[in-house]
Short mmCIF file of C-alpha atoms and ligand atoms in Angstrom, two decimals:
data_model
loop_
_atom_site.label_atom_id
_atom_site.label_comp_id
_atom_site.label_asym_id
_atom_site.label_seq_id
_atom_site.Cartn_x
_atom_site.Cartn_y
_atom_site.Cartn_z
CA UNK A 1 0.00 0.00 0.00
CA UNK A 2 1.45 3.48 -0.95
CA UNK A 3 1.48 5.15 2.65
CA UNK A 4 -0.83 8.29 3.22
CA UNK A 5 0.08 11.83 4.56
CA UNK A 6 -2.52 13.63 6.78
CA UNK A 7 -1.57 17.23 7.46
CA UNK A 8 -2.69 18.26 10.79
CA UNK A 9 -5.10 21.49 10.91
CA UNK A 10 -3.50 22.31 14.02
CA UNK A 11 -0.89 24.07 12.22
CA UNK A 12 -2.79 25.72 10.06
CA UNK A 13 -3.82 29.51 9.69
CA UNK A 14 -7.03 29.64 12.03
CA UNK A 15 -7.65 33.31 10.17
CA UNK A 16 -7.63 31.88 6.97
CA UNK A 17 -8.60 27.90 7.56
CA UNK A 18 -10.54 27.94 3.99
CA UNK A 19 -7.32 28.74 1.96
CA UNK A 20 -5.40 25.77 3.77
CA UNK A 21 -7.95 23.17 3.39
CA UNK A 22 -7.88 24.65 -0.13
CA UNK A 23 -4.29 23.74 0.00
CA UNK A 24 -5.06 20.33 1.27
CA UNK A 25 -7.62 19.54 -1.54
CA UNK A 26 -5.07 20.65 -4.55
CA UNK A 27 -2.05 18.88 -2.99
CA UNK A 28 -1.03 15.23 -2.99
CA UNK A 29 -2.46 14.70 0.41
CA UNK A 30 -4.73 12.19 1.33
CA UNK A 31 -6.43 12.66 5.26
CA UNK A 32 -6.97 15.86 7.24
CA UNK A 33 -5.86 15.50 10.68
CA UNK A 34 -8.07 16.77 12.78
CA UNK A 35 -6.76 17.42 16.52
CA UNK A 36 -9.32 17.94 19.47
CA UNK A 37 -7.57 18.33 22.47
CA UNK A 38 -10.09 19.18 26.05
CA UNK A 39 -7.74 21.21 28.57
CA UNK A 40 -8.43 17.62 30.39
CA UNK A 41 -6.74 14.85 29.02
CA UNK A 42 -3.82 17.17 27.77
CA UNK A 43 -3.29 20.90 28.66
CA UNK A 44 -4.61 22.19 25.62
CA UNK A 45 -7.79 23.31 24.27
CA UNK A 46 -7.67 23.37 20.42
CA UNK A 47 -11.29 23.35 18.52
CA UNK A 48 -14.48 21.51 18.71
CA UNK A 49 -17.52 20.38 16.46
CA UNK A 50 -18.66 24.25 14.89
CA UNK A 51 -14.86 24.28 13.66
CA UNK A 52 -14.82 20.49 11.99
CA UNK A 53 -18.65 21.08 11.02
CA UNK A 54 -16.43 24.15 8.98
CA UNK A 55 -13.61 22.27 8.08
CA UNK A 56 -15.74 19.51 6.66
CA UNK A 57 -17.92 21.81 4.52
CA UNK A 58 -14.42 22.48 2.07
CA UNK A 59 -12.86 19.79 2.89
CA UNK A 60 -12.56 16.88 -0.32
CA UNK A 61 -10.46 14.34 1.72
CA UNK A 62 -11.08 12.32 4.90
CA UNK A 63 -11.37 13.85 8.30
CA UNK A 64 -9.16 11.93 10.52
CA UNK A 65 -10.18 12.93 13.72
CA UNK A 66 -7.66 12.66 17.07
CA UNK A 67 -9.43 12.89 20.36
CA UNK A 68 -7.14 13.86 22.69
CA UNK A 69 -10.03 14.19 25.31
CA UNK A 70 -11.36 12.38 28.48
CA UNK A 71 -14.96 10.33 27.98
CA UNK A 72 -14.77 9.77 24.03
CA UNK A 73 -18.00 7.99 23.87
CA UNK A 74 -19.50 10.65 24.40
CA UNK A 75 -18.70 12.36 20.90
CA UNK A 76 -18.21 9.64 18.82
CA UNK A 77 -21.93 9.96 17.10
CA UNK A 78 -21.00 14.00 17.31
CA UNK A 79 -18.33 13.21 15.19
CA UNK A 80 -19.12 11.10 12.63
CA UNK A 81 -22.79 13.61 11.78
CA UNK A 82 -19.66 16.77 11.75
CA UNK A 83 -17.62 14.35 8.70
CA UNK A 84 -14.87 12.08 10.52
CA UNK A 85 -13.94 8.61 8.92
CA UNK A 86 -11.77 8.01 11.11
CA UNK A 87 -11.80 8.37 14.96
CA UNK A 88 -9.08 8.06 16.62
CA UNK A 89 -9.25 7.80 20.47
CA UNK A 90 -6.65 7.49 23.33
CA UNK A 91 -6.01 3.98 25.31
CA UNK A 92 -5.34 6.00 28.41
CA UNK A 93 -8.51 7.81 28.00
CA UNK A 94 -11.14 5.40 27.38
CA UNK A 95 -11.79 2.21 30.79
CA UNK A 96 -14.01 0.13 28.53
CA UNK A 97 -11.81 0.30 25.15
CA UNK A 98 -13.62 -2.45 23.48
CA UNK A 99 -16.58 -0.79 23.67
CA UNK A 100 -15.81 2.12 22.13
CA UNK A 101 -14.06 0.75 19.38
CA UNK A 102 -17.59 -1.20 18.39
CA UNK A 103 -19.26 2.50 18.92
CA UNK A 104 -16.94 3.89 16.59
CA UNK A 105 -17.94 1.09 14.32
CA UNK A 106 -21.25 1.09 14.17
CA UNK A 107 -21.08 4.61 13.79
CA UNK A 108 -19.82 3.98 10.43
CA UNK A 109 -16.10 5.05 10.48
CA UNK A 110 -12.83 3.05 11.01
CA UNK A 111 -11.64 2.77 14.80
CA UNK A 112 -8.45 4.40 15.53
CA UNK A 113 -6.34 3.58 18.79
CA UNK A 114 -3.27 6.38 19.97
CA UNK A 115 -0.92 5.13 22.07
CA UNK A 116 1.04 8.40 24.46
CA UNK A 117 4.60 7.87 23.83
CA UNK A 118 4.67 5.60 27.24
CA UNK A 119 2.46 3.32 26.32
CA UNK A 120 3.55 -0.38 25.42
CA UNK A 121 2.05 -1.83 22.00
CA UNK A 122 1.62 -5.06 23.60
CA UNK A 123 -1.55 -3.73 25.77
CA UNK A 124 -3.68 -3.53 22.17
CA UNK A 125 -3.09 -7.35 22.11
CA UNK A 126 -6.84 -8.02 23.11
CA UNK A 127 -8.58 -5.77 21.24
CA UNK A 128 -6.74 -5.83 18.33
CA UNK A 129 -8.93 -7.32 15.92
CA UNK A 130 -11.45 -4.65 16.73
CA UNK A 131 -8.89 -2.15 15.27
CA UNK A 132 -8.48 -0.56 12.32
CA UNK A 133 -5.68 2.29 12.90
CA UNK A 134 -3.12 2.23 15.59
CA UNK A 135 -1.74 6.03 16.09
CA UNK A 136 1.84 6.20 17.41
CA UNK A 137 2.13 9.29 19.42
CA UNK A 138 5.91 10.30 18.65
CA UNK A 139 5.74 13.51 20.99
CA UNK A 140 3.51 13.85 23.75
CA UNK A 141 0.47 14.61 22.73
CA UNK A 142 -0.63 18.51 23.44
CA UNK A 143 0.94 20.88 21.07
CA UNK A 144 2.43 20.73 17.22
CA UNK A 145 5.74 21.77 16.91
CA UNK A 146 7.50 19.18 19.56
CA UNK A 147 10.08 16.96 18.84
CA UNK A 148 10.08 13.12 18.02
CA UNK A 149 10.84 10.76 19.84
CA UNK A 150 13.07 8.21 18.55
CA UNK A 151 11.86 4.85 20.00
CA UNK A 152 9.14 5.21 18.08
CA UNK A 153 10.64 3.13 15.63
CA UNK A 154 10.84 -0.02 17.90
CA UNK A 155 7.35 0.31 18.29
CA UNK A 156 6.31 0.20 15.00
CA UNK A 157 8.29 -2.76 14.64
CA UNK A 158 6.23 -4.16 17.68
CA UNK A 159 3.09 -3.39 16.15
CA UNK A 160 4.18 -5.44 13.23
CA UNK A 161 4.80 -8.49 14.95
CA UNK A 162 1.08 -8.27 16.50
CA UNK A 163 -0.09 -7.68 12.87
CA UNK A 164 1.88 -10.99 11.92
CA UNK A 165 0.72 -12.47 15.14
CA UNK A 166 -3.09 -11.55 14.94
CA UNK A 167 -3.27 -11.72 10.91
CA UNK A 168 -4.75 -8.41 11.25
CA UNK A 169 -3.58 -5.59 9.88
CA UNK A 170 -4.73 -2.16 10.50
CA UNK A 171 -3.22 1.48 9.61
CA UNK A 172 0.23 2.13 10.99
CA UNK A 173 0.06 5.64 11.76
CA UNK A 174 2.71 7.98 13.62
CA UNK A 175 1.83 11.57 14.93
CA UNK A 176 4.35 14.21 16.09
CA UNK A 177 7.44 15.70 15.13
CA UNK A 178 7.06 13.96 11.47
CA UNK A 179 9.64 15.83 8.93
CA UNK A 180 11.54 15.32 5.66
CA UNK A 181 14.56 14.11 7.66
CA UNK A 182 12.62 11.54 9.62
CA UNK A 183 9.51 10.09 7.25
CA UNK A 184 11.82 7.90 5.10
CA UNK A 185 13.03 5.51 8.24
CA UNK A 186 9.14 5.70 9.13
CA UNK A 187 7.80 4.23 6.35
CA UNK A 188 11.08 2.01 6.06
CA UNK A 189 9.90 0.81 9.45
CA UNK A 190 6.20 -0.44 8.45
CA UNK A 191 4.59 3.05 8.94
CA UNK A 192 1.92 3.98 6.03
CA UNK A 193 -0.01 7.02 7.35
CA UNK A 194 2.29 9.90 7.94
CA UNK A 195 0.82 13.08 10.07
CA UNK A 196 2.69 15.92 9.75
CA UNK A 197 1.58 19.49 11.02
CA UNK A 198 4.44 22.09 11.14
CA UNK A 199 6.41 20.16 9.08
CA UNK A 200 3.52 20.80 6.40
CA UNK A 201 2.23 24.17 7.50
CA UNK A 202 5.43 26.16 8.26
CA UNK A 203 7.71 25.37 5.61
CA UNK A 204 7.93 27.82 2.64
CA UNK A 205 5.71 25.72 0.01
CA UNK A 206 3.54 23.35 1.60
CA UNK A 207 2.40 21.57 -1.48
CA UNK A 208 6.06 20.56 -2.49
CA UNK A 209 6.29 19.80 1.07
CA UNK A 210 3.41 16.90 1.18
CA UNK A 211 4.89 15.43 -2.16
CA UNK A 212 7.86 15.23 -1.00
CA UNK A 213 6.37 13.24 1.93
CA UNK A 214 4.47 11.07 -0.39
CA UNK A 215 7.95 10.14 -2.19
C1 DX5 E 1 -0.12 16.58 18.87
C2 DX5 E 1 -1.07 16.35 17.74
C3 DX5 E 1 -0.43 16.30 16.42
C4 DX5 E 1 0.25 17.59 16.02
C5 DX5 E 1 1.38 17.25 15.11
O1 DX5 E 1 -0.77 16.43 20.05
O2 DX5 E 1 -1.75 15.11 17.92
O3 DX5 E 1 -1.30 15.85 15.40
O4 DX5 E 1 -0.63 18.48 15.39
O5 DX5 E 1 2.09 18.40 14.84
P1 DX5 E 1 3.62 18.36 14.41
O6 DX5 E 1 3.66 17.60 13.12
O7 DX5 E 1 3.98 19.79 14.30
O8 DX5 E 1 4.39 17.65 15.49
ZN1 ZN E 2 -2.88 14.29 16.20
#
């Protein structure tokens, strides 16, 4: 499978979120990232439903949503009527994981699983059939702009021996501190969704930027 890039809206220009979702459309990209982020679960408050409902109106690619919050199941039917096809939702944030992985299900979208930089791989064992995107956070999760962490590659590599060991194989996606120095090893490593915020947002031509990351 060619790997995907998801630029993250979190480094976008709030005052002008039209012309970079514009950007997103015309470019080689292939998700928007969407980060929600409570004050609760990390300390940060980013954007909530009115802003996606707005994102999703120009939007021409997949909302990948992130839900960096405390009590997911609460918002999962919130945020598949606002456009996500993919929720993503923390381990460390959700007691009866299982559950909300079939809620994200039924709800019509693909189940997504982040893991916070501390978290072992091994502890998706159990539900892992029930999974159809594992997000490895490379920074802790909060803010764009941090820097990866490097034994994220060992844990991709983990993840791929539960893929070989569960014959189940869902999206391999890393978040944080993604750049043109670091996406080659990535994908070298087994990942194939790449999300990349300032790497995307700040450099001086954003659209050479994401094909380069599709290279
Ligand atoms: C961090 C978010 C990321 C963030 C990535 O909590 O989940 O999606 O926007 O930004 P960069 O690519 O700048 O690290
Ligand atoms: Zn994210």
């Amino acid at each position: 499978m060619i790997h995907k890039i998801a630029p993250s809206i979190l480094a976008a220009d709030f005052a002008n979120l039209q012309k970079d979702i514009e950007m997103v459309n015309e470019s080689e990209a292939d998700w928007f990232h969407i980060d929600i982020m409570d004050g609760v679960f990390v300390p940060n408050i980013s954007f909530g439903f009115p802003v996606m409902k707005a994102i999703n109106k120009h939007a021409q690619k997949p909302l990948d949503v992130h839900l960096m919050i405390v009590n997911p199941d609460q918002y999962i039917q919130q945020c598949a009527d606002v456009g996500a096809k993919v929720i993503t939702v923390h381990y460390e944030a959700c007691t009866h994981l299982h559950r909300t992985l079939a809620a994200i299900r039924e709800a019509g979208c693909l189940a997504g699983v982040a893991l916070n930089p501390h978290t072992p791989v091994h502890l998706l064992n159990d539900v892992f059939k029930e999974i159809d995107l594992v997000c490895l956070m490379s920074v802790n999760p909060g803010f764009g702009g941090q820097s990866f962490i490097e034994n994220t590659y060992s844990k991709l590599q983990q993840l791929k021996n539960i893929c070989e060991m569960k014959n189940h194989t869902p999206y391999m996606e890393v978040d944080g501190g993604v750049n043109l120095d670091n996406y080659q090893k990535l994908l070298e490593c087994g990942a194939n969704v790449l999300v990349a915020g300032s790497a995307v947002f700040a450099s001086s031509n954003p659209v050479e930027t994401i094909l380069a990351l599709k290279q």
